[in-house]
Short mmCIF file of C-alpha atoms in Angstrom, two decimals:
data_model
loop_
_atom_site.label_atom_id
_atom_site.label_comp_id
_atom_site.label_asym_id
_atom_site.label_seq_id
_atom_site.Cartn_x
_atom_site.Cartn_y
_atom_site.Cartn_z
CA UNK A 26 -47.70 -14.33 -2.87
CA UNK A 27 -48.87 -10.96 -1.58
CA UNK A 28 -47.45 -11.76 1.89
CA UNK A 29 -44.10 -12.76 0.40
CA UNK A 30 -43.98 -9.51 -1.57
CA UNK A 31 -44.72 -7.48 1.57
CA UNK A 32 -42.09 -9.40 3.52
CA UNK A 33 -39.49 -8.75 0.81
CA UNK A 34 -40.37 -5.05 0.77
CA UNK A 35 -40.04 -4.85 4.55
CA UNK A 36 -36.67 -6.60 4.46
CA UNK A 37 -35.41 -4.24 1.77
CA UNK A 38 -36.62 -1.22 3.73
CA UNK A 39 -34.94 -2.50 6.90
CA UNK A 40 -31.71 -3.12 5.02
CA UNK A 41 -31.75 0.41 3.60
CA UNK A 42 -32.47 1.90 7.02
CA UNK A 43 -29.65 -0.14 8.54
CA UNK A 44 -27.19 1.01 5.88
CA UNK A 45 -28.33 4.61 6.25
CA UNK A 46 -27.94 4.46 10.04
CA UNK A 47 -24.49 2.88 9.78
CA UNK A 48 -23.34 5.45 7.22
CA UNK A 49 -24.72 8.38 9.22
CA UNK A 50 -22.86 7.13 12.27
CA UNK A 51 -19.48 7.78 10.61
CA UNK A 52 -18.06 10.80 12.40
CA UNK A 53 -15.16 13.07 11.48
CA UNK A 54 -12.86 10.98 13.65
CA UNK A 55 -13.90 7.67 12.11
CA UNK A 56 -14.00 8.87 8.47
CA UNK A 57 -10.42 7.82 7.82
CA UNK A 58 -11.08 4.31 9.09
CA UNK A 59 -14.22 4.22 6.94
CA UNK A 60 -12.07 4.84 3.86
CA UNK A 61 -9.90 1.92 4.96
CA UNK A 62 -13.04 -0.20 5.23
CA UNK A 63 -14.08 0.77 1.70
CA UNK A 64 -10.63 -0.11 0.41
CA UNK A 65 -10.79 -3.48 2.21
CA UNK A 66 -14.20 -4.06 0.62
CA UNK A 67 -12.66 -3.49 -2.83
CA UNK A 68 -10.06 -6.18 -2.09
CA UNK A 69 -12.79 -8.62 -1.05
CA UNK A 70 -14.85 -7.87 -4.17
CA UNK A 71 -11.79 -8.27 -6.42
CA UNK A 72 -10.88 -11.58 -4.76
CA UNK A 73 -14.44 -12.93 -5.10
CA UNK A 74 -14.79 -11.88 -8.75
CA UNK A 75 -11.44 -13.42 -9.53
CA UNK A 76 -12.86 -16.76 -8.42
CA UNK A 77 -16.40 -16.63 -9.84
CA UNK A 78 -16.67 -14.02 -12.62
CA UNK A 79 -14.77 -15.79 -15.41
CA UNK A 80 -17.74 -17.73 -16.92
CA UNK A 81 -19.85 -14.56 -17.10
CA UNK A 82 -17.07 -12.43 -18.58
CA UNK A 83 -16.53 -14.99 -21.34
CA UNK A 84 -19.98 -14.04 -22.67
CA UNK A 85 -19.37 -10.27 -22.74
CA UNK A 86 -18.59 -9.38 -26.40
CA UNK A 87 -16.47 -6.26 -25.76
CA UNK A 88 -14.26 -8.27 -23.39
CA UNK A 89 -14.05 -11.64 -25.14
CA UNK A 90 -13.60 -10.48 -28.75
CA UNK A 91 -10.69 -12.78 -29.49
CA UNK A 92 -10.69 -15.35 -32.28
CA UNK A 93 -9.80 -17.91 -29.66
CA UNK A 94 -11.21 -17.65 -26.14
CA UNK A 95 -8.41 -16.96 -23.62
CA UNK A 96 -7.72 -19.22 -20.67
CA UNK A 97 -9.80 -18.84 -17.53
CA UNK A 98 -6.79 -17.22 -15.82
CA UNK A 99 -6.98 -14.26 -18.20
CA UNK A 100 -10.61 -13.53 -17.30
CA UNK A 101 -9.81 -13.86 -13.60
CA UNK A 102 -7.03 -11.29 -13.79
CA UNK A 103 -9.09 -9.02 -16.04
CA UNK A 104 -11.88 -8.95 -13.44
CA UNK A 105 -9.39 -7.93 -10.75
CA UNK A 106 -8.02 -5.15 -12.94
CA UNK A 107 -11.48 -3.75 -13.64
CA UNK A 108 -12.42 -3.65 -9.95
CA UNK A 109 -9.06 -2.04 -9.21
CA UNK A 110 -9.63 0.55 -11.95
CA UNK A 111 -13.01 1.50 -10.49
CA UNK A 112 -11.43 1.83 -7.05
CA UNK A 113 -8.56 3.85 -8.51
CA UNK A 114 -10.95 6.24 -10.29
CA UNK A 115 -12.92 6.77 -7.08
CA UNK A 116 -9.94 7.70 -4.89
CA UNK A 117 -8.17 9.64 -7.66
CA UNK A 118 -11.30 11.75 -8.17
CA UNK A 119 -11.38 12.50 -4.45
CA UNK A 120 -7.64 13.31 -4.47
CA UNK A 121 -8.13 15.85 -7.28
CA UNK A 122 -11.28 17.27 -5.69
CA UNK A 123 -9.52 17.77 -2.32
CA UNK A 124 -6.53 19.65 -3.69
CA UNK A 125 -6.01 22.93 -1.85
CA UNK A 126 -8.30 22.31 1.13
CA UNK A 127 -6.84 24.45 3.93
CA UNK A 128 -9.46 24.76 6.67
CA UNK A 129 -12.66 23.21 7.97
CA UNK A 130 -14.83 25.95 6.45
CA UNK A 131 -14.03 24.79 2.93
CA UNK A 132 -17.16 23.05 1.52
CA UNK A 133 -14.96 20.19 0.37
CA UNK A 134 -14.11 19.42 4.00
CA UNK A 135 -17.69 18.25 4.42
CA UNK A 136 -17.38 16.11 1.29
CA UNK A 137 -14.29 14.41 2.73
CA UNK A 138 -15.92 13.60 6.07
CA UNK A 139 -19.57 13.20 5.11
CA UNK A 140 -21.92 12.14 2.32
CA UNK A 141 -21.09 8.50 2.76
CA UNK A 142 -24.19 7.05 1.20
CA UNK A 143 -23.53 9.01 -2.00
CA UNK A 144 -19.84 8.09 -1.97
CA UNK A 145 -20.60 4.39 -1.61
CA UNK A 146 -23.08 4.62 -4.50
CA UNK A 147 -20.47 6.42 -6.64
CA UNK A 148 -17.90 3.77 -5.77
CA UNK A 149 -20.26 1.00 -6.86
CA UNK A 150 -21.09 2.81 -10.11
CA UNK A 151 -17.42 3.30 -10.96
CA UNK A 152 -16.63 -0.37 -10.35
CA UNK A 153 -19.55 -1.40 -12.57
CA UNK A 154 -18.52 1.20 -15.17
CA UNK A 155 -15.06 -0.36 -15.39
CA UNK A 156 -16.61 -3.58 -16.74
CA UNK A 157 -17.98 -1.65 -19.75
CA UNK A 158 -14.57 -0.35 -20.82
CA UNK A 159 -12.67 -1.92 -23.75
CA UNK A 160 -9.68 -4.16 -23.17
CA UNK A 161 -7.25 -1.53 -24.51
CA UNK A 162 -7.99 0.80 -21.58
CA UNK A 163 -7.59 -2.05 -19.10
CA UNK A 164 -4.28 -3.01 -20.70
CA UNK A 165 -3.06 0.58 -20.38
CA UNK A 166 -4.14 0.66 -16.74
CA UNK A 167 -2.32 -2.63 -16.12
CA UNK A 168 0.90 -1.16 -17.51
CA UNK A 169 0.48 2.04 -15.49
CA UNK A 170 -0.17 0.01 -12.35
CA UNK A 171 3.35 -1.38 -12.42
CA UNK A 172 4.79 2.12 -12.01
CA UNK A 173 2.07 3.14 -9.56
CA UNK A 174 2.90 0.06 -7.51
CA UNK A 175 6.53 1.17 -7.33
CA UNK A 176 5.43 4.55 -5.98
CA UNK A 177 3.23 2.85 -3.40
CA UNK A 178 6.16 0.72 -2.27
CA UNK A 179 8.10 3.95 -1.68
CA UNK A 180 5.16 5.28 0.35
CA UNK A 181 5.32 2.07 2.36
CA UNK A 182 8.98 2.81 3.04
CA UNK A 183 8.18 6.29 4.36
CA UNK A 184 5.46 4.86 6.59
CA UNK A 185 7.79 2.09 7.75
CA UNK A 186 10.49 4.65 8.58
CA UNK A 187 7.95 6.71 10.52
CA UNK A 188 6.80 3.64 12.46
CA UNK A 189 10.31 2.36 13.25
CA UNK A 190 11.59 5.76 14.39
CA UNK A 191 8.57 6.19 16.67
CA UNK A 192 9.13 2.67 18.00
CA UNK A 193 12.80 3.41 18.68
CA UNK A 194 12.07 6.81 20.29
CA UNK A 195 9.42 5.29 22.55
CA UNK A 196 11.71 2.58 23.93
CA UNK A 197 14.67 4.92 24.28
CA UNK A 198 12.41 7.43 26.02
CA UNK A 199 11.83 4.97 28.87
CA UNK A 200 15.57 5.33 29.66
CA UNK A 201 15.70 1.96 31.39
CA UNK A 202 18.17 -0.88 30.99
CA UNK A 203 15.42 -3.39 30.14
CA UNK A 204 14.28 -1.40 27.08
CA UNK A 205 17.84 -0.89 25.83
CA UNK A 206 18.35 -4.64 26.01
CA UNK A 207 15.06 -5.14 24.19
CA UNK A 208 16.22 -2.79 21.42
CA UNK A 209 19.45 -4.76 21.04
CA UNK A 210 17.65 -8.13 20.98
CA UNK A 211 15.10 -7.03 18.37
CA UNK A 212 17.85 -5.51 16.22
CA UNK A 213 19.91 -8.69 16.48
CA UNK A 214 16.93 -10.83 15.47
CA UNK A 215 16.26 -8.62 12.42
CA UNK A 216 19.89 -8.80 11.29
CA UNK A 217 20.06 -12.57 11.78
CA UNK A 218 16.83 -12.93 9.82
CA UNK A 219 18.15 -10.70 7.03
CA UNK A 220 21.42 -12.63 6.65
CA UNK A 221 19.63 -15.99 6.88
CA UNK A 222 17.22 -14.78 4.21
CA UNK A 223 20.16 -13.81 1.99
CA UNK A 224 21.58 -17.34 2.30
CA UNK A 225 18.26 -18.78 1.20
CA UNK A 226 18.18 -16.39 -1.76
CA UNK A 227 21.61 -17.63 -2.87
CA UNK A 228 20.31 -21.20 -2.58
CA UNK A 229 17.06 -20.55 -4.51
CA UNK A 230 18.18 -18.12 -7.21
CA UNK A 231 21.83 -18.93 -8.02
CA UNK A 232 21.88 -22.39 -9.59
CA UNK A 233 25.23 -24.07 -10.13
CA UNK A 234 26.08 -24.52 -13.79
CA UNK A 235 23.89 -21.58 -14.81
CA UNK A 236 24.80 -18.00 -15.57
CA UNK A 237 23.03 -16.32 -12.65
CA UNK A 238 25.27 -13.29 -12.32
CA UNK A 239 22.34 -10.86 -12.32
CA UNK A 240 20.66 -12.59 -9.38
CA UNK A 241 23.97 -12.72 -7.51
CA UNK A 242 24.39 -8.98 -8.09
CA UNK A 243 20.90 -8.26 -6.69
CA UNK A 244 21.52 -10.30 -3.52
CA UNK A 245 25.01 -8.89 -2.93
CA UNK A 246 23.68 -5.32 -3.29
CA UNK A 247 21.09 -6.05 -0.60
CA UNK A 248 23.84 -7.31 1.70
CA UNK A 249 25.92 -4.21 1.03
CA UNK A 250 22.91 -2.08 1.96
CA UNK A 251 22.55 -3.97 5.25
CA UNK A 252 26.17 -3.27 6.22
CA UNK A 253 25.95 0.34 5.01
CA UNK A 254 22.86 0.99 7.13
CA UNK A 255 24.67 -0.15 10.29
CA UNK A 256 27.85 1.77 9.53
CA UNK A 257 26.06 5.04 8.77
CA UNK A 258 23.57 4.72 11.65
CA UNK A 259 26.30 4.04 14.23
CA UNK A 260 28.66 6.75 12.98
CA UNK A 261 29.37 9.24 15.78
CA UNK A 262 28.34 12.20 13.61
CA UNK A 263 24.97 10.62 12.83
CA UNK A 264 24.30 9.25 16.33
CA UNK A 265 21.53 7.01 15.02
CA UNK A 266 20.04 3.78 16.30
CA UNK A 267 20.62 0.21 15.22
CA UNK A 268 16.90 -0.74 15.37
CA UNK A 269 15.76 1.23 12.29
CA UNK A 270 18.88 0.04 10.44
CA UNK A 271 18.12 -3.62 11.17
CA UNK A 272 14.45 -3.34 10.22
CA UNK A 273 15.27 -1.56 6.95
CA UNK A 274 17.90 -4.22 6.16
CA UNK A 275 15.32 -6.96 6.58
CA UNK A 276 12.78 -5.04 4.48
CA UNK A 277 15.29 -4.48 1.65
CA UNK A 278 16.11 -8.19 1.68
CA UNK A 279 12.38 -8.95 1.43
CA UNK A 280 12.04 -6.60 -1.57
CA UNK A 281 14.97 -8.40 -3.19
CA UNK A 282 13.17 -11.71 -2.65
CA UNK A 283 9.91 -10.44 -4.17
CA UNK A 284 11.83 -9.16 -7.18
CA UNK A 285 13.65 -12.45 -7.73
CA UNK A 286 10.45 -14.44 -7.19
CA UNK A 287 8.82 -12.37 -9.96
CA UNK A 288 11.26 -13.64 -12.57
CA UNK A 289 9.68 -15.61 -15.46
CA UNK A 290 8.69 -19.15 -14.66
CA UNK A 291 10.95 -20.58 -17.38
CA UNK A 292 14.03 -18.64 -16.24
CA UNK A 293 16.69 -21.21 -15.34
CA UNK A 294 17.93 -19.25 -12.30
CA UNK A 295 14.49 -19.05 -10.70
CA UNK A 296 14.62 -22.00 -8.35
CA UNK A 297 11.07 -21.47 -7.17
CA UNK A 298 9.33 -22.00 -10.51
CA UNK A 299 8.49 -25.61 -9.60
CA UNK A 300 6.66 -24.40 -6.50
CA UNK A 301 5.23 -21.33 -8.23
CA UNK A 302 1.69 -21.71 -6.89
CA UNK A 303 2.73 -22.04 -3.25
CA UNK A 304 5.18 -19.17 -3.52
CA UNK A 305 2.68 -16.88 -5.21
CA UNK A 306 0.09 -17.66 -2.52
CA UNK A 307 2.44 -16.81 0.35
CA UNK A 308 3.69 -13.68 -1.41
CA UNK A 309 0.12 -12.62 -2.18
CA UNK A 310 -1.01 -13.10 1.42
CA UNK A 311 1.92 -11.20 2.89
CA UNK A 312 1.68 -8.48 0.25
CA UNK A 313 -2.02 -7.89 0.83
CA UNK A 314 -1.47 -7.87 4.58
CA UNK A 315 1.25 -5.23 4.35
CA UNK A 316 -0.89 -3.20 1.95
CA UNK A 317 -3.85 -3.14 4.32
CA UNK A 318 -1.57 -2.33 7.27
CA UNK A 319 0.00 0.50 5.28
CA UNK A 320 -3.27 2.19 4.39
CA UNK A 321 -4.63 1.71 7.92
CA UNK A 322 -1.44 3.12 9.41
CA UNK A 323 -1.51 6.08 7.00
CA UNK A 324 -5.11 6.77 8.01
CA UNK A 325 -4.49 6.51 11.75
CA UNK A 326 -1.26 8.52 11.62
CA UNK A 327 -2.63 11.25 9.34
CA UNK A 328 -2.09 14.59 11.03
CA UNK A 329 0.45 13.42 13.60
CA UNK A 330 3.69 15.24 14.21
CA UNK A 331 5.85 13.16 11.90
CA UNK A 332 3.56 11.93 9.18
CA UNK A 333 4.09 13.04 5.60
CA UNK A 334 0.35 13.68 5.26
CA UNK A 335 0.54 16.97 7.14
CA UNK A 336 0.55 19.99 4.79
CA UNK A 337 3.27 22.57 5.48
CA UNK A 338 0.73 25.20 6.51
CA UNK A 339 -1.05 23.07 9.07
CA UNK A 340 -0.21 22.91 12.78
CA UNK A 341 1.25 19.65 13.99
CA UNK A 342 -1.46 17.48 15.39
CA UNK A 343 -1.23 14.82 18.05
CA UNK A 344 -0.30 17.10 20.93
CA UNK A 345 -2.04 16.98 24.28
CA UNK A 346 -5.15 19.16 24.47
CA UNK A 347 -6.63 20.02 27.85
CA UNK A 348 -10.25 19.09 28.38
CA UNK A 349 -12.60 22.05 28.74
CA UNK A 350 -14.51 22.27 32.03
CA UNK A 351 -18.29 22.13 31.99
CA UNK A 352 -18.74 25.83 32.81
CA UNK A 353 -16.95 26.77 29.59
CA UNK A 354 -19.42 25.04 27.30
CA UNK A 355 -20.27 28.37 25.66
CA UNK A 356 -16.63 28.95 24.80
CA UNK A 357 -16.50 25.46 23.31
CA UNK A 358 -19.40 26.32 21.00
CA UNK A 359 -17.58 29.46 19.90
CA UNK A 360 -14.49 27.34 19.27
CA UNK A 361 -16.49 25.14 16.90
CA UNK A 362 -17.41 28.17 14.81
CA UNK A 363 -13.81 29.27 14.39
CA UNK A 364 -11.92 28.58 11.20
CA UNK A 365 -9.45 25.77 11.87
CA UNK A 366 -6.75 24.58 9.46
CA UNK A 367 -6.93 20.93 8.43
CA UNK A 368 -4.49 18.66 10.21
CA UNK A 369 -3.45 16.61 7.16
CA UNK A 370 -3.54 16.74 3.38
CA UNK A 371 -6.82 15.23 2.20
CA UNK A 372 -5.54 15.06 -1.36
CA UNK A 373 -2.41 13.08 -0.48
CA UNK A 374 -4.46 10.87 1.82
CA UNK A 375 -6.64 9.75 -1.11
CA UNK A 376 -3.61 9.48 -3.38
CA UNK A 377 -2.23 6.77 -1.09
CA UNK A 378 -5.41 4.76 -1.60
CA UNK A 379 -5.15 5.26 -5.38
CA UNK A 380 -1.63 3.86 -5.45
CA UNK A 381 -2.65 1.06 -3.07
CA UNK A 382 -5.40 0.10 -5.54
CA UNK A 383 -2.77 -0.32 -8.26
CA UNK A 384 -0.47 -2.30 -6.00
CA UNK A 385 -3.21 -4.65 -4.79
CA UNK A 386 -4.18 -5.32 -8.42
CA UNK A 387 -0.62 -6.34 -9.21
CA UNK A 388 -0.54 -8.64 -6.20
CA UNK A 389 -3.84 -10.32 -7.07
CA UNK A 390 -2.87 -10.79 -10.72
CA UNK A 391 0.71 -11.96 -10.16
CA UNK A 392 2.19 -8.98 -12.05
CA UNK A 393 1.68 -10.80 -15.39
CA UNK A 394 -1.68 -9.95 -16.90
CA UNK A 395 -0.99 -8.63 -20.39
CA UNK A 396 -2.73 -10.39 -23.25
CA UNK A 397 -1.19 -11.10 -26.62
CA UNK A 398 -2.51 -12.25 -29.95
CA UNK A 399 -4.87 -15.17 -29.64
CA UNK A 400 -5.73 -14.29 -26.06
CA UNK A 401 -2.69 -15.94 -24.50
CA UNK A 402 -1.17 -14.56 -21.34
CA UNK A 403 2.21 -12.96 -21.88
CA UNK A 404 4.74 -13.46 -19.10
CA UNK A 405 5.91 -9.95 -18.28
CA UNK A 406 7.88 -10.91 -15.20
CA UNK A 407 10.95 -8.79 -15.93
CA UNK A 408 9.19 -5.42 -15.63
CA UNK A 409 7.93 -6.39 -12.17
CA UNK A 410 11.42 -7.64 -11.26
CA UNK A 411 12.98 -4.28 -12.04
CA UNK A 412 10.16 -2.35 -10.36
CA UNK A 413 10.71 -4.23 -7.09
CA UNK A 414 14.51 -4.25 -7.26
CA UNK A 415 14.55 -0.52 -8.08
CA UNK A 416 12.19 0.08 -5.18
CA UNK A 417 14.62 -1.72 -2.88
CA UNK A 418 17.47 0.49 -4.06
CA UNK A 419 15.34 3.60 -3.67
CA UNK A 420 14.45 2.40 -0.16
CA UNK A 421 18.14 2.17 0.73
CA UNK A 422 18.83 5.63 -0.69
CA UNK A 423 15.86 7.13 1.14
CA UNK A 424 16.89 5.64 4.49
CA UNK A 425 20.51 6.76 4.16
CA UNK A 426 19.30 10.22 3.15
CA UNK A 427 17.14 10.38 6.27
CA UNK A 428 20.31 9.80 8.32
CA UNK A 429 22.68 12.20 6.59
CA UNK A 430 20.25 14.98 5.63
CA UNK A 431 20.28 16.60 9.12
CA UNK A 432 24.08 16.81 8.87
CA UNK A 433 24.04 18.36 5.41
CA UNK A 434 21.23 20.79 6.18
CA UNK A 435 21.34 21.49 9.93
CA UNK A 436 19.00 24.48 9.68
CA UNK A 437 16.11 22.48 8.23
CA UNK A 438 13.69 20.20 10.05
CA UNK A 439 13.46 16.58 8.86
#
């Protein structure tokens, strides 16, 4: 017994030392990826608790205080919301704390890049704290998450625009026939995929004999956007490229699909309600994948020349810096002591993770997690439909604005 106790103590000590060594190894360069890792961990925890936490939550009196115990699905979605709320509180606190950080001599700069053991402990405490909150607060957070998810989708659009424009500029910069052909082929594939997708949407969501005018309107608007993107991008005054237009057309068509797929299960024009489980699984997988890619891309691109994370007062990062020779090591030390402006907005960086927490919660809960009298789930599909459709329209407006804004305001940099 004594030997087993000693062995357990040694294992615990080794585990703590390992965690401490791993956390201390996070440098300034890798801090942004570490935040991505913490966000990914929150998704894993939420997914696990969604599968296993329901029996335990049924016994918690401040959660299960209904006259009739809700279905298991309600407890699964409630667990996801509580993990998401803890994650949201963690990143929102950091976003507020980092407001106004201008240079590396600000004490909060060290908080952003260091103190990882304490931050992980705080994250764990906030997630646990969320399970002690009453259902009314969780219900309010669930409602707020729908609007926060719409904002995150707009952030995804900005990141997508940044990625596509860099992709286009890189291939055009090669100034070779092969890359121009590659641009045309990729653009053609995206447009064919978008129009094929629209045909499938007409087949799935416009049933003959039913009044499906609203769904038809949504799909037709997405098609109009696709044609408008090409016309505006190829206009001689704009002198744009067809690649970003084709990618944005496909993305808008995807947003239209996610909106239509979010319609209530008993809606007669929703042709996917019979295969609801399979559809929700594929949508969930793709949605989580794009969410993780978005936060990783925002972390990697933070501080580059085109990213929206750069504060107006900061110098553009990402340029080529010459390596200092060995004989100038003393000058390098002096350089370290100089006050340097931060290369991206720490506050906005954490705000992206806050919005991503809301969006991931909506994906994991199927956008329908409100509870009514008697503990029954209330299908609130229409709010999520309008959030996603409105996001698609805002995406179209934002892309067209990015094309025409330089013409309207030639003296400003976009």
